[in-house]
Short mmCIF file of C-alpha atoms and ligand atoms in Angstrom, two decimals:
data_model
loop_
_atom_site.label_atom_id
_atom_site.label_comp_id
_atom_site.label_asym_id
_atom_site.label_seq_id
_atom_site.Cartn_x
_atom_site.Cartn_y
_atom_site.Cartn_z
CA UNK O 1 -7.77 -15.64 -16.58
CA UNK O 2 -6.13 -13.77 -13.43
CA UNK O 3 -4.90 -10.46 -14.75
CA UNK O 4 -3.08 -8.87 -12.11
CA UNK O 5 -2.04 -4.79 -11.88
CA UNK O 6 0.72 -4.44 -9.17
CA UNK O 7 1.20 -0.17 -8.97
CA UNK O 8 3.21 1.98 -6.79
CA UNK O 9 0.84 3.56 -4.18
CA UNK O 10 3.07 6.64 -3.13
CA UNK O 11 6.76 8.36 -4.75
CA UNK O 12 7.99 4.93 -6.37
CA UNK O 13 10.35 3.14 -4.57
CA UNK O 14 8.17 0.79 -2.89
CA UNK O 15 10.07 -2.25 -3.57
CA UNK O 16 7.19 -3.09 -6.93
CA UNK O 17 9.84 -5.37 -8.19
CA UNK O 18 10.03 -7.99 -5.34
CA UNK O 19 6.44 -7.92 -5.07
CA UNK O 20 6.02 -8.93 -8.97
CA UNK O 21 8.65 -11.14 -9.17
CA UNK O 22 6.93 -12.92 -6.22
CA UNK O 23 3.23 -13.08 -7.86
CA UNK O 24 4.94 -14.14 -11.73
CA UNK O 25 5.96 -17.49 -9.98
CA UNK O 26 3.19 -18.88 -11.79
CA UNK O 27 2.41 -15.95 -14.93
CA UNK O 28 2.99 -16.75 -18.47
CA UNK O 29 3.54 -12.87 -18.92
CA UNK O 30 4.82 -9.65 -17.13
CA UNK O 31 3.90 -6.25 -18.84
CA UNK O 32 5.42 -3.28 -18.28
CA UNK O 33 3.41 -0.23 -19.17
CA UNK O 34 5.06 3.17 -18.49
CA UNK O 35 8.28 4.86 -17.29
CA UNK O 36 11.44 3.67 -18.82
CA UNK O 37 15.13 3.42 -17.31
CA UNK O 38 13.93 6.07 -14.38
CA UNK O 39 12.79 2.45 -12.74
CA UNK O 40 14.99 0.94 -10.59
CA UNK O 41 13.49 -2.35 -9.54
CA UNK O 42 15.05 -4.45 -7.44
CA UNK O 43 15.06 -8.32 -7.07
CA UNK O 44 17.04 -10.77 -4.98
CA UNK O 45 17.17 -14.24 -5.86
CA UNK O 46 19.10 -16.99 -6.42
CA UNK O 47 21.53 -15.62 -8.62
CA UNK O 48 22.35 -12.28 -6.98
CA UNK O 49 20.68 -8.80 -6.84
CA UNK O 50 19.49 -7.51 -10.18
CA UNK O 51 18.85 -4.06 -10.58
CA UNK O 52 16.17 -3.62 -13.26
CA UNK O 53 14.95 -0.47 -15.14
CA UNK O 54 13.24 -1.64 -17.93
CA UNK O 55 13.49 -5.78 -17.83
CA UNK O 56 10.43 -6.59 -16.43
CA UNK O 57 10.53 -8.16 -13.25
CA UNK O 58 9.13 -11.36 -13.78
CA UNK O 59 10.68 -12.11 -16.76
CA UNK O 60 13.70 -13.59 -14.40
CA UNK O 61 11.63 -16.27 -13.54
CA UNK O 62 12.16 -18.95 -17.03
CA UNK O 63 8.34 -19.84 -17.61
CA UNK O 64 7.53 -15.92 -17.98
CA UNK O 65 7.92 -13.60 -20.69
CA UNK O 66 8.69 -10.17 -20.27
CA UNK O 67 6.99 -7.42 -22.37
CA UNK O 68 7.60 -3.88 -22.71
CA UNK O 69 4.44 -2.02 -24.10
CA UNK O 70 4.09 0.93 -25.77
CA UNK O 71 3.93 3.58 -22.94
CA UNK O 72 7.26 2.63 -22.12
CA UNK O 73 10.08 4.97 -23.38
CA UNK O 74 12.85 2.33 -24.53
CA UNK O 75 16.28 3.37 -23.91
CA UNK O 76 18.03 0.49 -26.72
CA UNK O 77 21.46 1.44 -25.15
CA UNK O 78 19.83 0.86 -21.43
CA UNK O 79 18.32 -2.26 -22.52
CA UNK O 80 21.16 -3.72 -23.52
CA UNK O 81 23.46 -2.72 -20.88
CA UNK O 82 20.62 -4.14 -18.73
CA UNK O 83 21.00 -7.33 -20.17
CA UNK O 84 24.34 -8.01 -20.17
CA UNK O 85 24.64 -6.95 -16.19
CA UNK O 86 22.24 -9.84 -16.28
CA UNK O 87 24.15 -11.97 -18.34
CA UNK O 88 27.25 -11.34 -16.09
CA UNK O 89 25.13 -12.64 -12.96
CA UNK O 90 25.43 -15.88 -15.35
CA UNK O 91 21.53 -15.77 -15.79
CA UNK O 92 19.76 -17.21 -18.67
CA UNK O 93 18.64 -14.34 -20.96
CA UNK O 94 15.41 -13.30 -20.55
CA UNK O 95 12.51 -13.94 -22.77
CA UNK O 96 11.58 -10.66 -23.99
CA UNK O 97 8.80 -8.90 -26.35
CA UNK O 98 8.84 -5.51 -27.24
CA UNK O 99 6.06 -3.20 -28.97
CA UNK O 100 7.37 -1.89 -32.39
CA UNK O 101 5.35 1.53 -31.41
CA UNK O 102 7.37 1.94 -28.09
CA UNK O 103 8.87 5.62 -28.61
CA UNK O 104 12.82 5.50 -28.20
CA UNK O 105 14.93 7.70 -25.76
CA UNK O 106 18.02 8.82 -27.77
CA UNK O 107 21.43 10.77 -26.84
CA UNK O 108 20.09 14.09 -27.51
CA UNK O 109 16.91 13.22 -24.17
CA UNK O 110 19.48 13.46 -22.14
CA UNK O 111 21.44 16.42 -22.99
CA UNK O 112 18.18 17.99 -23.07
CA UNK O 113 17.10 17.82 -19.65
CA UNK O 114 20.28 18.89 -18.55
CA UNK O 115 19.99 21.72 -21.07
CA UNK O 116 16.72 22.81 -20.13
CA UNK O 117 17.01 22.63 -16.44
CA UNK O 118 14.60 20.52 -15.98
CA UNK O 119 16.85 17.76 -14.23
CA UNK O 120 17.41 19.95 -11.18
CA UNK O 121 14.32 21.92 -11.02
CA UNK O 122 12.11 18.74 -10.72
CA UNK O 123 15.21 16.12 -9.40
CA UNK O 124 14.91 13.91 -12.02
CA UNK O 125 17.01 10.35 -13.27
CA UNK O 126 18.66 12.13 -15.62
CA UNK O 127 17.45 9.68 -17.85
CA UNK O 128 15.72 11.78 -20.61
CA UNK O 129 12.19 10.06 -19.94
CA UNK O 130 10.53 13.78 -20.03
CA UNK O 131 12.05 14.76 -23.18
CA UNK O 132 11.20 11.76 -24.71
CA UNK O 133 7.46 12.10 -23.71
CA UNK O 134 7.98 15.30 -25.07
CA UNK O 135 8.52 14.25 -28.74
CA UNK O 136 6.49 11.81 -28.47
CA UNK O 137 3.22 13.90 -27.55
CA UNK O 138 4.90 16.60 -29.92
CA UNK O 139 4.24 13.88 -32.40
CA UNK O 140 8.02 13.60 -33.82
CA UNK O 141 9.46 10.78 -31.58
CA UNK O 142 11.09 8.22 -33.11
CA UNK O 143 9.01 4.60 -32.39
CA UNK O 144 11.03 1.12 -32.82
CA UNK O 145 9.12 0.44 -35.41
CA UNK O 146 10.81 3.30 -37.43
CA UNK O 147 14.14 1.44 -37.07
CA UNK O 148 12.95 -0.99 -40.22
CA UNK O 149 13.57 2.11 -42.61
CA UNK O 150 17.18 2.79 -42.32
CA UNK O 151 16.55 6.21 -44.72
CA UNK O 152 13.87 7.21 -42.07
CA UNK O 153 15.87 6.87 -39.09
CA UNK O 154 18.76 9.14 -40.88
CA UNK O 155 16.47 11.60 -41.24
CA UNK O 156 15.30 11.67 -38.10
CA UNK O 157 18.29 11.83 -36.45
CA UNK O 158 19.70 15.06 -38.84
CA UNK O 159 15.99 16.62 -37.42
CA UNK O 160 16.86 16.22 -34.05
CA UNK O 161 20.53 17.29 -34.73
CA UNK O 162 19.09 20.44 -36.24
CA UNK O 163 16.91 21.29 -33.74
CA UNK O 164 19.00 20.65 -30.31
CA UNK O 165 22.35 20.17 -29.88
CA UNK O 166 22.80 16.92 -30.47
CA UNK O 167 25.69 14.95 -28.53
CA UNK O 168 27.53 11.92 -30.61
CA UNK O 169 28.21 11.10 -33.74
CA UNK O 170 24.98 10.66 -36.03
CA UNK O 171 26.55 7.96 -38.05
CA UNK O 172 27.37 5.40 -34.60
CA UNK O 173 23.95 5.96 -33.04
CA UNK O 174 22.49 4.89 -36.40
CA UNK O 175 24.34 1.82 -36.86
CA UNK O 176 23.75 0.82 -33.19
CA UNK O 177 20.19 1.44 -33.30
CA UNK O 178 20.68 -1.03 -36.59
CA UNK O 179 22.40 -3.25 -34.92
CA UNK O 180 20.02 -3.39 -31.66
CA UNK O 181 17.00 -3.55 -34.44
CA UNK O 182 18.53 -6.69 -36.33
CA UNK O 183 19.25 -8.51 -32.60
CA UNK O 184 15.72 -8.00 -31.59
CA UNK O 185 14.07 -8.50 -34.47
CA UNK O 186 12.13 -11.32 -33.92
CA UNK O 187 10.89 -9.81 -30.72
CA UNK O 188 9.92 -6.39 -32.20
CA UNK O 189 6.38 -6.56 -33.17
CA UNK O 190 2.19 -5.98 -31.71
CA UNK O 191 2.55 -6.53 -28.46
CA UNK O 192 -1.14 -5.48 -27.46
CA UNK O 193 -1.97 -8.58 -29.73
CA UNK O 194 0.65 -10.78 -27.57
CA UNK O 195 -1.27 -9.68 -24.69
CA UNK O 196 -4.87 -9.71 -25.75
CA UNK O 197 -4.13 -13.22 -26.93
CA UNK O 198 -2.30 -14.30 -23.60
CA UNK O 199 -5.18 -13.32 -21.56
CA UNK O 200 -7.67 -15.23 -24.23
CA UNK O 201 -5.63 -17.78 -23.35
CA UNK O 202 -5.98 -17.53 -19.73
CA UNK O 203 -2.48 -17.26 -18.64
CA UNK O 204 -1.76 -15.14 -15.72
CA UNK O 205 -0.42 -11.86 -17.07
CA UNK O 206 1.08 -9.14 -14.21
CA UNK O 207 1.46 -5.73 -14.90
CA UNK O 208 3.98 -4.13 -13.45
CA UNK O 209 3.65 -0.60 -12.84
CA UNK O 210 6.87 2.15 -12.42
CA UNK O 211 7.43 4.91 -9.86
CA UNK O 212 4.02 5.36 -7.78
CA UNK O 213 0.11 7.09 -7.59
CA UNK O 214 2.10 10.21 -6.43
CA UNK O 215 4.60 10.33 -9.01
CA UNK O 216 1.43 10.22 -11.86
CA UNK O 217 1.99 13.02 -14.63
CA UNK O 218 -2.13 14.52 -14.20
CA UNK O 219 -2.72 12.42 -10.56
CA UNK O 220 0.63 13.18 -9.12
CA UNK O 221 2.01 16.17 -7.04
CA UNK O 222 2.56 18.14 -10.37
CA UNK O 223 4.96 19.51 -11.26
CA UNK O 224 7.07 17.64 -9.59
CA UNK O 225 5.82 14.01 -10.98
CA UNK O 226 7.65 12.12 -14.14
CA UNK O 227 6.30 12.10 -17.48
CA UNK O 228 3.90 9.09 -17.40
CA UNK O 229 0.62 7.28 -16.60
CA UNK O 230 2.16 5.45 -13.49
CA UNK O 231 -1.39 4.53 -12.16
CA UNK O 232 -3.83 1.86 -12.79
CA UNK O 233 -5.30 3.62 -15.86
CA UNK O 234 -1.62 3.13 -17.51
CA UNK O 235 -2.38 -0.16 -18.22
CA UNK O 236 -5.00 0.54 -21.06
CA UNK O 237 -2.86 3.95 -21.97
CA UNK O 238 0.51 1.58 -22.24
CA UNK O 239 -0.37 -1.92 -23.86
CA UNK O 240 -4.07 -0.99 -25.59
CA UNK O 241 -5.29 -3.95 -24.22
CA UNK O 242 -8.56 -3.40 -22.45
CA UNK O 243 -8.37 -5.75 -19.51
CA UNK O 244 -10.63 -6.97 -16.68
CA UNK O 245 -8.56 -7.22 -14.02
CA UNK O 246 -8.87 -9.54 -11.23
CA UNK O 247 -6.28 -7.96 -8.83
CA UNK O 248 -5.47 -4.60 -8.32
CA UNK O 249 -2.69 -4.73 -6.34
CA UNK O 250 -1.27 -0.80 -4.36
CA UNK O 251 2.37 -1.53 -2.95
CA UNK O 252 3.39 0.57 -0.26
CA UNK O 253 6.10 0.79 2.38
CA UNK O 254 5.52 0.76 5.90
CA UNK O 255 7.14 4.12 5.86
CA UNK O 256 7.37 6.61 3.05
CA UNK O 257 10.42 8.09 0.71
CA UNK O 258 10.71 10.28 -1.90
CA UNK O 259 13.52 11.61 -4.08
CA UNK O 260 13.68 14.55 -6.25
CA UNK O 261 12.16 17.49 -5.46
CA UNK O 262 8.25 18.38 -4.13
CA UNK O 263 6.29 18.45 -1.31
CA UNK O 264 6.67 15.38 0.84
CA UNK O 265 4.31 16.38 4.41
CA UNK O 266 6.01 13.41 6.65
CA UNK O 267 9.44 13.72 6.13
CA UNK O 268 11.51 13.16 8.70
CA UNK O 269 15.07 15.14 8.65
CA UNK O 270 16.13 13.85 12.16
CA UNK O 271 16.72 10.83 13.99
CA UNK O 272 13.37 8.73 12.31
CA UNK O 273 14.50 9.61 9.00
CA UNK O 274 18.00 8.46 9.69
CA UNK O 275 16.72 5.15 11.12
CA UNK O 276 14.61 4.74 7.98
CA UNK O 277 17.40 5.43 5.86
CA UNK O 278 19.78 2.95 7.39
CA UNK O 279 17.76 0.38 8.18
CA UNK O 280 15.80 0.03 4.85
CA UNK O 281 19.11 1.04 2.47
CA UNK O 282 17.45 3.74 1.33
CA UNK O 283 19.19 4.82 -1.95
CA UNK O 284 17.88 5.42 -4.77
CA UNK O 285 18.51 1.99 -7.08
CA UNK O 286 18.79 3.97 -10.21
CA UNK O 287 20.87 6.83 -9.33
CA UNK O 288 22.50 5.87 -5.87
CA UNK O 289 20.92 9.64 -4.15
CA UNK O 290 20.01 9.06 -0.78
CA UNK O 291 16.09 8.97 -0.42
CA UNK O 292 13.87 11.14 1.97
CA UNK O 293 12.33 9.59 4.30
CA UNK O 294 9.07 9.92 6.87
CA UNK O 295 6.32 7.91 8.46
CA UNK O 296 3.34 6.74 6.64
CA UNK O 297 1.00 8.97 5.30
CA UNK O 298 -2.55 7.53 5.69
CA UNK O 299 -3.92 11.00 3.87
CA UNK O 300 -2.23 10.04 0.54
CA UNK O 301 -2.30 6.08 0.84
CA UNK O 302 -6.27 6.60 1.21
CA UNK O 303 -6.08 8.88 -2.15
CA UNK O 304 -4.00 6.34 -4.25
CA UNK O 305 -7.06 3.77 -3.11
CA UNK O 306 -9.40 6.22 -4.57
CA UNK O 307 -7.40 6.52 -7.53
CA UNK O 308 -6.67 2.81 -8.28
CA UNK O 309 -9.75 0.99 -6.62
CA UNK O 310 -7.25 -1.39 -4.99
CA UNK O 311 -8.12 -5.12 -3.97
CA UNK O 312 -5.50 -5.05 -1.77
CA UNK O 313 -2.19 -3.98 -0.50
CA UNK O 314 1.52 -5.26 -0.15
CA UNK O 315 2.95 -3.81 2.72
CA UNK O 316 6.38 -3.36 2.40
CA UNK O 317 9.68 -3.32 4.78
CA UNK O 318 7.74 -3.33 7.35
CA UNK O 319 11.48 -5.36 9.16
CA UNK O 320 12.63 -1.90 8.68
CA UNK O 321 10.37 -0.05 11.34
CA UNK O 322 11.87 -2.76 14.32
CA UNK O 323 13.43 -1.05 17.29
CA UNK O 324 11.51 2.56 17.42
CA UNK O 325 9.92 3.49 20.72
CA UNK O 326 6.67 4.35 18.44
CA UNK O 327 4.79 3.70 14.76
CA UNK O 328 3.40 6.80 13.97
CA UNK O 329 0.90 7.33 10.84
CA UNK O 330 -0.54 10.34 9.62
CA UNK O 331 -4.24 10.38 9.47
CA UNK O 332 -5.09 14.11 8.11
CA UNK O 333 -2.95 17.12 7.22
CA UNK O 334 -3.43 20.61 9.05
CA UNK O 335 -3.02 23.45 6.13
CA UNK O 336 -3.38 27.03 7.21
CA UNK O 337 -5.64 26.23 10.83
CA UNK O 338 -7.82 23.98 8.59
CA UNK O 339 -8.14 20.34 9.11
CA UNK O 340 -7.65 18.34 5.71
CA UNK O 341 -8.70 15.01 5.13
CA UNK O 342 -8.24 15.11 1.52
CA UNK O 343 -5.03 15.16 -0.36
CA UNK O 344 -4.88 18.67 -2.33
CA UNK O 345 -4.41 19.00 -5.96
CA UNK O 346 -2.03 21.67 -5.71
CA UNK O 347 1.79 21.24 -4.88
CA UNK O 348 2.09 24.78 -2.85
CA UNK O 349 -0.70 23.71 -0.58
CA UNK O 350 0.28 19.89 0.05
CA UNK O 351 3.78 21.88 0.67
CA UNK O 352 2.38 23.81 3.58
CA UNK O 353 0.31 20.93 5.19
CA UNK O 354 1.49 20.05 8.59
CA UNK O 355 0.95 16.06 9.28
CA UNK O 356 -1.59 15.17 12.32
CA UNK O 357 -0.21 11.95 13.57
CA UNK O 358 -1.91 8.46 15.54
CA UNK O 359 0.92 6.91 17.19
CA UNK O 360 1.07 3.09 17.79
CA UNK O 361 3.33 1.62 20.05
CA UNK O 362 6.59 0.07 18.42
CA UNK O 363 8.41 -2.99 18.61
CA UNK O 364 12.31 -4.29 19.28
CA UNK O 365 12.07 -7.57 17.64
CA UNK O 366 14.40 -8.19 14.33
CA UNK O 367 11.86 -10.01 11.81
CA UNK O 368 14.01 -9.79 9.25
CA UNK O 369 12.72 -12.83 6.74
CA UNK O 370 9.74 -13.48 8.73
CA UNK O 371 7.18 -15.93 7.20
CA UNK O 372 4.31 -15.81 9.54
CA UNK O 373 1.87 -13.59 10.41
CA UNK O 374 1.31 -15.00 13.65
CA UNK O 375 4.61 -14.94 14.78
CA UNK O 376 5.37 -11.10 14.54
CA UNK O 377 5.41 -9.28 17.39
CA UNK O 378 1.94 -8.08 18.96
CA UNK O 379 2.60 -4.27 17.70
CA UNK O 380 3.50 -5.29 14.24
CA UNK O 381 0.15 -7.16 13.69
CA UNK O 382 -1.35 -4.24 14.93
CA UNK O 383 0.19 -2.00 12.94
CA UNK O 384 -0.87 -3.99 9.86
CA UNK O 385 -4.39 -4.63 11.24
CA UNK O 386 -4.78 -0.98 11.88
CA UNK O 387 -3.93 0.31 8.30
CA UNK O 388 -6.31 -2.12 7.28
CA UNK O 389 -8.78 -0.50 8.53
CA UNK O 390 -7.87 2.73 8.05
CA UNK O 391 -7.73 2.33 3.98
CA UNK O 392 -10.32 0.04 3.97
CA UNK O 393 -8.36 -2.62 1.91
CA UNK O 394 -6.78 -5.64 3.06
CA UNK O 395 -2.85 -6.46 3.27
CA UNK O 396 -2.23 -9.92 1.19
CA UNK O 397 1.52 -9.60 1.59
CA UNK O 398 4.15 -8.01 3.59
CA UNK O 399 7.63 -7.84 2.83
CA UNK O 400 9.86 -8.88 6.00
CA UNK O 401 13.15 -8.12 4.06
CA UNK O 402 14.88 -7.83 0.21
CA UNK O 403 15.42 -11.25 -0.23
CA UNK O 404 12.65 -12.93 -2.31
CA UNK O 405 11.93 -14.76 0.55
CA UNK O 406 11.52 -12.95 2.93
CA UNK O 407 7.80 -12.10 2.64
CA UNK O 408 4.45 -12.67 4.86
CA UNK O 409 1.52 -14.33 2.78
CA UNK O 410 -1.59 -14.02 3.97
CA UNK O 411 -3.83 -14.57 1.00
CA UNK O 412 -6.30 -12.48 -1.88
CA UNK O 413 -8.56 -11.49 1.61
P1 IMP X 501 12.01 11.45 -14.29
O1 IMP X 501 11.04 10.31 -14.28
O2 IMP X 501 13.44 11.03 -14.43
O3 IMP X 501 11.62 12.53 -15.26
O4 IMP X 501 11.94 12.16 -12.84
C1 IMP X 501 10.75 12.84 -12.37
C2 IMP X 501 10.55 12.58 -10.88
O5 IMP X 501 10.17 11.23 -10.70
C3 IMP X 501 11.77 12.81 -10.00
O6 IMP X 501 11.36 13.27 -8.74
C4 IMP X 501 12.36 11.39 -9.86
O7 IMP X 501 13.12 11.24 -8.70
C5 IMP X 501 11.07 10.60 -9.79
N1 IMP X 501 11.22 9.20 -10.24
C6 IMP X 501 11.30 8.75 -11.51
N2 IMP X 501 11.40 7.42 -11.53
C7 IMP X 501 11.37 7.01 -10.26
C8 IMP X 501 11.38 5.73 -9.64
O8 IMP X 501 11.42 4.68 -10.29
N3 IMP X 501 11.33 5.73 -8.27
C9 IMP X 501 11.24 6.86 -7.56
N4 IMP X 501 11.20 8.06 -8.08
C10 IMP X 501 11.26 8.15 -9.43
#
């Protein structure tokens, strides 16, 4: 029964959602397990670009069902606008499960975090994911399972509305959170059991993870890090299933990006960043703000390996690195005269480290949609061959472009 974690190996952004959809060709199942509308996933296929946030990625293809576990913070007003950009694409709705003890984000998130501050302090989505976590560790989050007692809902909503500002009329979000209930209903329930029982099964099940290693509320670059598990170890924290994976799959660009605030040691503000930019499109796919970019940064690739125990890697837009002079990769970070090999714990220091760069030589050729390893340019294998190495974990695929097609195979290793 292959179980199969796909996770972001740096800030999110790593293009998770091509990679997944590729690998569910065949899965019975796609699971999402943390983050909630802050994902912006991105999938071209036949019918157009989709822009996903909480529809798990998979769950385009027709043989695979889609489930959001608990971890997840369901925005029902997201979901649903989700689905009927979908619809519009003329798509056939997908097959979805949801866990009745996924906590809900509501109005009053949102006005929140850009009540508190917190939305330009740390660069958030705006998307009220932290308050939501909030109440939910706070223990008086409202769970989709609480939307079966009408009484119970009211209540909590006049809570909430005593305690914070609360934006909207109580009386609407009730009735649509009714109404969103009663259309779902038959796919409201234990999804840990739907899951347990898949597996016992032996269908394939993915699990897709949201934002990235670096991005990991305790293994992240706190504070500046969202509100969830986005590792590995948020697949047992977000479903309650405890699985045996087979694949532990760490996506990462050929390049790195961030957005929001923090410490981000590679980043490029001249012409490299600009290339990177331009070339790989990069902005963001959830709130349009143009990404940071930089090189690769061996220092905290080789931590998220530590972290997840990866099988092996998908190495991603690596099209998007064609026609510079030079690759260049950063193997350790220099941090007050000292030479660091490890990535630090503490966002002031990883904000003074000073990259110490290998440089490979670069390439001119467009493989844009390239299918074969063999066939890209000397440099490019070399490239891949060499961060290999480096990590210590093989590269099974590499994305040539955003079309679902465009992607390099070259097996488990
Ligand atoms: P939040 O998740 O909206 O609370 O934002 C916290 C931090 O995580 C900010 O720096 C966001 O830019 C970042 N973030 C959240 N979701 C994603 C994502 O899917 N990709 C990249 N960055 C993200």
């Amino acid at each position: 029964m292959p179980a199969i974690a796909v996770v972001g190996a740096q800030w999110g952004d790593e293009a998770k959602g091509k990679v997944v959809h590729h690998l569910c060709r065949a899965a019975g199942l796609c699971v999402r397990f943390n983050g909630g509308a802050n994902a912006g996933h991105t999938v071209e296929d036949v019918w157009g670009t989709a822009r996903l946030h909480l529809v798990p990625s998979g769950a385009l293809h027709r043989g695979c069902r889609g489930v959001i576990g608990h971890g997840v913070a369901l925005d029902p007003w997201g979901l649903e606008r989700e689905l009927g950009e979908l619809m519009v694409q003329g798509r056939p709705e997908p097959n979805l499960y949801l866990s009745e003890r996924a906590h809900l984000v509501l109005p009053h998130h949102r006005s929140r975090e850009e009540a508190e501050g917190v939305a330009d302090r740390i660069g958030t989505t705006r998307r009220g994911i932290g308050p939501a976590y909030e109440d939910r560790v706070a223990r008086r989050g409202l769970r989709l399972a609480d939307l079966a007692d009408e009484r119970l809902l009211r209540e909590h909503l006049s809570r909430s509305a005593a305690g914070t500002g609360f934006p909207g009329d109580r009386d609407r979000i009730a009735a649509e959170l009714l109404q969103f209930r009663d259309r779902f209903s038959d796919r409201i329930g234990d999804a840990r059991d739907r899951i347990a029982r898949a597996l016992a099964d032996g269908a394939e099940v993915v699990f897709e993870g949201a934002q990235g290693t670096l991005l990991d509320l305790d293994l992240g670059t706190y504070p500046y890090v969202t509100s969830s598990t986005t590792t590995v170890h948020g697949i047992g924290w977000g479903t309650g299933v405890r699985v045996n994976l087979t694949r532990v799959i760490g996506v990462t660009k050929a390049y790195t990006t961030r957005v929001g605030e923090g410490p981000f040691p590679t980043e490029d503000r001249g012409t490299v960043g600009e290339h990177l930019r331009e070339r790989g499109g990069e902005y963001g796919a959830t709130t349009g703000r143009p990404r940071r970019c930089g090189w690769l940064d061996l220092v905290a690739l080789r931590y998220a390996h530590a972290v997840n125990g990866f099988t092996s890697l998908a190495l991603t837009k690596l099209d998007v690195l064609s026609g510079l002079d030079e690759v260049a990769v950063a193997v350790a970070y220099r941090i007050g005269g000292q030479l660091v090999e490890e990535f630090p714990a503490a966002a002031e220091e990883l904000a003074r480290a000073t990259p110490v760069y290998e440089r490979l030589p670069g390439w001119d050729e467009d493989i844009a949609g390239a299918h074969d390893f063999a066939a890209l340019p000397a440099p490019a294998r070399g490239l891949v061959r060499w961060i290999e190495d480096a990590v210590g974990v093989p590269v099974e695929l590499i994305g040539t472009g955003p079309g679902a097609q465009a992607i390099v195979e070259r097996g488990a290793g």
